[in-house]
Amino acid sequence: MKILSLLAFALLLSGGQILFKKAAESIDWAAGLLGFLNLWFVSAVMLYAFSTLLWVWILRTVPLNYAYPFTALAFLVVPVLSVFLLREEWSWHNTVSAFLILLGIVVLSLKKI
């Protein structure tokens, strides 16, 4: 259950980043601060608020030194999502870094908590 919560948190962070990217592309700069209030931005903030509540709940039962490295999964998920949802490019650099991130998380997850 703890691992699933950590994975869900990483996915929520990743989804929030994609929403923030869409929000940035939709900002009406001529409207000043009100230009930030688009559906993408509001959705991203709400998703981040929910993920923060989940993070606090996770930290009730999981040591921080075990839980925090799982946030690195977002460094893998965001580029993958950006390829499919934002039509960005994937390079061999992404592949190598994804492998290293996954390797680190697998090694960490072998630790009993």
PDB file of C-alpha atoms in Angstrom:
ATOM      1  CA  MET A   1       0.000   0.000   0.000  1.00  0.00           C
ATOM      2  CA  LYS A   2       2.860   2.364   0.821  1.00  0.00           C
ATOM      3  CA  ILE A   3       4.497   1.786  -2.549  1.00  0.00           C
ATOM      4  CA  LEU A   4       1.188   2.368  -4.343  1.00  0.00           C
ATOM      5  CA  SER A   5       0.717   5.642  -2.489  1.00  0.00           C
ATOM      6  CA  LEU A   6       4.217   6.748  -3.454  1.00  0.00           C
ATOM      7  CA  LEU A   7       3.610   5.827  -7.086  1.00  0.00           C
ATOM      8  CA  ALA A   8       0.279   7.671  -7.071  1.00  0.00           C
ATOM      9  CA  PHE A   9       2.007  10.741  -5.643  1.00  0.00           C
ATOM     10  CA  ALA A  10       4.628  10.683  -8.405  1.00  0.00           C
ATOM     11  CA  LEU A  11       1.888  10.390 -11.026  1.00  0.00           C
ATOM     12  CA  LEU A  12      -0.026  13.319  -9.521  1.00  0.00           C
ATOM     13  CA  LEU A  13       3.122  15.452  -9.563  1.00  0.00           C
ATOM     14  CA  SER A  14       3.706  14.515 -13.182  1.00  0.00           C
ATOM     15  CA  GLY A  15       0.140  15.315 -14.169  1.00  0.00           C
ATOM     16  CA  GLY A  16       0.469  18.668 -12.460  1.00  0.00           C
ATOM     17  CA  GLN A  17       3.590  19.481 -14.449  1.00  0.00           C
ATOM     18  CA  ILE A  18       1.839  18.704 -17.721  1.00  0.00           C
ATOM     19  CA  LEU A  19      -1.076  20.915 -16.671  1.00  0.00           C
ATOM     20  CA  PHE A  20       1.308  23.738 -15.723  1.00  0.00           C
ATOM     21  CA  LYS A  21       2.934  23.483 -19.160  1.00  0.00           C
ATOM     22  CA  LYS A  22      -0.484  23.749 -20.829  1.00  0.00           C
ATOM     23  CA  ALA A  23      -1.316  26.661 -18.516  1.00  0.00           C
ATOM     24  CA  ALA A  24       1.886  28.466 -19.488  1.00  0.00           C
ATOM     25  CA  GLU A  25       1.001  28.106 -23.152  1.00  0.00           C
ATOM     26  CA  SER A  26      -2.491  29.509 -22.487  1.00  0.00           C
ATOM     27  CA  ILE A  27      -1.624  32.557 -20.401  1.00  0.00           C
ATOM     28  CA  ASP A  28      -3.070  35.829 -21.634  1.00  0.00           C
ATOM     29  CA  TRP A  29      -0.099  38.051 -20.866  1.00  0.00           C
ATOM     30  CA  ALA A  30      -2.018  41.201 -21.762  1.00  0.00           C
ATOM     31  CA  ALA A  31      -4.465  40.537 -18.897  1.00  0.00           C
ATOM     32  CA  GLY A  32      -1.769  40.731 -16.204  1.00  0.00           C
ATOM     33  CA  LEU A  33      -2.230  38.471 -13.199  1.00  0.00           C
ATOM     34  CA  LEU A  34      -5.759  37.604 -14.272  1.00  0.00           C
ATOM     35  CA  GLY A  35      -4.251  36.087 -17.403  1.00  0.00           C
ATOM     36  CA  PHE A  36      -3.022  33.199 -15.256  1.00  0.00           C
ATOM     37  CA  LEU A  37      -6.561  32.201 -14.404  1.00  0.00           C
ATOM     38  CA  ASN A  38      -7.183  29.698 -17.132  1.00  0.00           C
ATOM     39  CA  LEU A  39      -8.610  26.204 -16.779  1.00  0.00           C
ATOM     40  CA  TRP A  40      -5.198  24.558 -17.129  1.00  0.00           C
ATOM     41  CA  PHE A  41      -3.686  26.660 -14.334  1.00  0.00           C
ATOM     42  CA  VAL A  42      -6.596  26.186 -11.941  1.00  0.00           C
ATOM     43  CA  SER A  43      -6.568  22.432 -12.629  1.00  0.00           C
ATOM     44  CA  ALA A  44      -2.821  22.235 -12.006  1.00  0.00           C
ATOM     45  CA  VAL A  45      -3.091  24.086  -8.694  1.00  0.00           C
ATOM     46  CA  MET A  46      -5.970  21.858  -7.575  1.00  0.00           C
ATOM     47  CA  LEU A  47      -4.031  18.721  -8.511  1.00  0.00           C
ATOM     48  CA  TYR A  48      -0.994  19.979  -6.622  1.00  0.00           C
ATOM     49  CA  ALA A  49      -3.168  20.763  -3.595  1.00  0.00           C
ATOM     50  CA  PHE A  50      -4.527  17.205  -3.619  1.00  0.00           C
ATOM     51  CA  SER A  51      -1.039  15.756  -4.087  1.00  0.00           C
ATOM     52  CA  THR A  52       0.193  17.795  -1.124  1.00  0.00           C
ATOM     53  CA  LEU A  53      -2.508  16.265   1.064  1.00  0.00           C
ATOM     54  CA  LEU A  54      -1.503  12.812  -0.165  1.00  0.00           C
ATOM     55  CA  TRP A  55       2.153  13.591   0.566  1.00  0.00           C
ATOM     56  CA  VAL A  56       1.362  14.587   4.147  1.00  0.00           C
ATOM     57  CA  TRP A  57      -0.646  11.377   4.564  1.00  0.00           C
ATOM     58  CA  ILE A  58       2.258   9.341   3.153  1.00  0.00           C
ATOM     59  CA  LEU A  59       4.716  10.957   5.547  1.00  0.00           C
ATOM     60  CA  ARG A  60       2.622   9.778   8.498  1.00  0.00           C
ATOM     61  CA  THR A  61       3.696   6.197   7.806  1.00  0.00           C
ATOM     62  CA  VAL A  62       6.759   6.291   5.540  1.00  0.00           C
ATOM     63  CA  PRO A  63      10.178   7.656   6.564  1.00  0.00           C
ATOM     64  CA  LEU A  64      11.115  10.721   4.550  1.00  0.00           C
ATOM     65  CA  ASN A  65      14.472   9.254   3.516  1.00  0.00           C
ATOM     66  CA  TYR A  66      12.566   6.379   1.886  1.00  0.00           C
ATOM     67  CA  ALA A  67       9.633   8.350   0.468  1.00  0.00           C
ATOM     68  CA  TYR A  68      11.400  11.352  -1.028  1.00  0.00           C
ATOM     69  CA  PRO A  69      13.401   9.524  -3.718  1.00  0.00           C
ATOM     70  CA  PHE A  70      10.113   8.293  -5.211  1.00  0.00           C
ATOM     71  CA  THR A  71       9.430  11.879  -6.245  1.00  0.00           C
ATOM     72  CA  ALA A  72      12.225  11.321  -8.782  1.00  0.00           C
ATOM     73  CA  LEU A  73       9.783   9.165 -10.733  1.00  0.00           C
ATOM     74  CA  ALA A  74       8.306  12.436 -11.942  1.00  0.00           C
ATOM     75  CA  PHE A  75      11.603  13.004 -13.791  1.00  0.00           C
ATOM     76  CA  LEU A  76      10.744   9.901 -15.785  1.00  0.00           C
ATOM     77  CA  VAL A  77       6.981  10.243 -16.122  1.00  0.00           C
ATOM     78  CA  VAL A  78       6.921  13.909 -17.171  1.00  0.00           C
ATOM     79  CA  PRO A  79       9.168  13.418 -20.223  1.00  0.00           C
ATOM     80  CA  VAL A  80       7.169  10.346 -21.267  1.00  0.00           C
ATOM     81  CA  LEU A  81       3.885  12.227 -20.939  1.00  0.00           C
ATOM     82  CA  SER A  82       5.330  15.238 -22.746  1.00  0.00           C
ATOM     83  CA  VAL A  83       6.169  13.038 -25.735  1.00  0.00           C
ATOM     84  CA  PHE A  84       2.623  11.717 -25.990  1.00  0.00           C
ATOM     85  CA  LEU A  85       0.593  14.708 -24.831  1.00  0.00           C
ATOM     86  CA  LEU A  86       2.707  17.671 -25.877  1.00  0.00           C
ATOM     87  CA  ARG A  87       4.410  16.193 -28.943  1.00  0.00           C
ATOM     88  CA  GLU A  88       7.885  16.817 -27.514  1.00  0.00           C
ATOM     89  CA  GLU A  89      10.893  14.771 -28.585  1.00  0.00           C
ATOM     90  CA  TRP A  90      12.541  11.826 -26.825  1.00  0.00           C
ATOM     91  CA  SER A  91      16.299  11.382 -27.086  1.00  0.00           C
ATOM     92  CA  TRP A  92      18.836   8.835 -25.974  1.00  0.00           C
ATOM     93  CA  HIS A  93      19.586  11.175 -23.052  1.00  0.00           C
ATOM     94  CA  ASN A  94      16.036  10.614 -21.817  1.00  0.00           C
ATOM     95  CA  THR A  95      16.467   6.849 -22.118  1.00  0.00           C
ATOM     96  CA  VAL A  96      19.719   6.757 -20.150  1.00  0.00           C
ATOM     97  CA  SER A  97      18.453   9.062 -17.431  1.00  0.00           C
ATOM     98  CA  ALA A  98      15.165   7.132 -17.160  1.00  0.00           C
ATOM     99  CA  PHE A  99      17.089   3.897 -16.713  1.00  0.00           C
ATOM    100  CA  LEU A 100      19.294   5.398 -13.985  1.00  0.00           C
ATOM    101  CA  ILE A 101      16.335   6.890 -12.142  1.00  0.00           C
ATOM    102  CA  LEU A 102      14.476   3.573 -12.229  1.00  0.00           C
ATOM    103  CA  LEU A 103      17.581   1.710 -11.098  1.00  0.00           C
ATOM    104  CA  GLY A 104      17.955   4.019  -8.122  1.00  0.00           C
ATOM    105  CA  ILE A 105      14.341   3.657  -7.106  1.00  0.00           C
ATOM    106  CA  VAL A 106      14.435  -0.129  -7.472  1.00  0.00           C
ATOM    107  CA  VAL A 107      17.542  -0.302  -5.274  1.00  0.00           C
ATOM    108  CA  LEU A 108      15.892   1.958  -2.698  1.00  0.00           C
ATOM    109  CA  SER A 109      12.667  -0.043  -2.718  1.00  0.00           C
ATOM    110  CA  LEU A 110      14.605  -3.154  -1.674  1.00  0.00           C
ATOM    111  CA  LYS A 111      15.019  -1.507   1.725  1.00  0.00           C
ATOM    112  CA  LYS A 112      12.456  -2.772   4.210  1.00  0.00           C
ATOM    113  CA  ILE A 113      10.367  -0.090   5.861  1.00  0.00           C
TER     114      ILE A 113
END
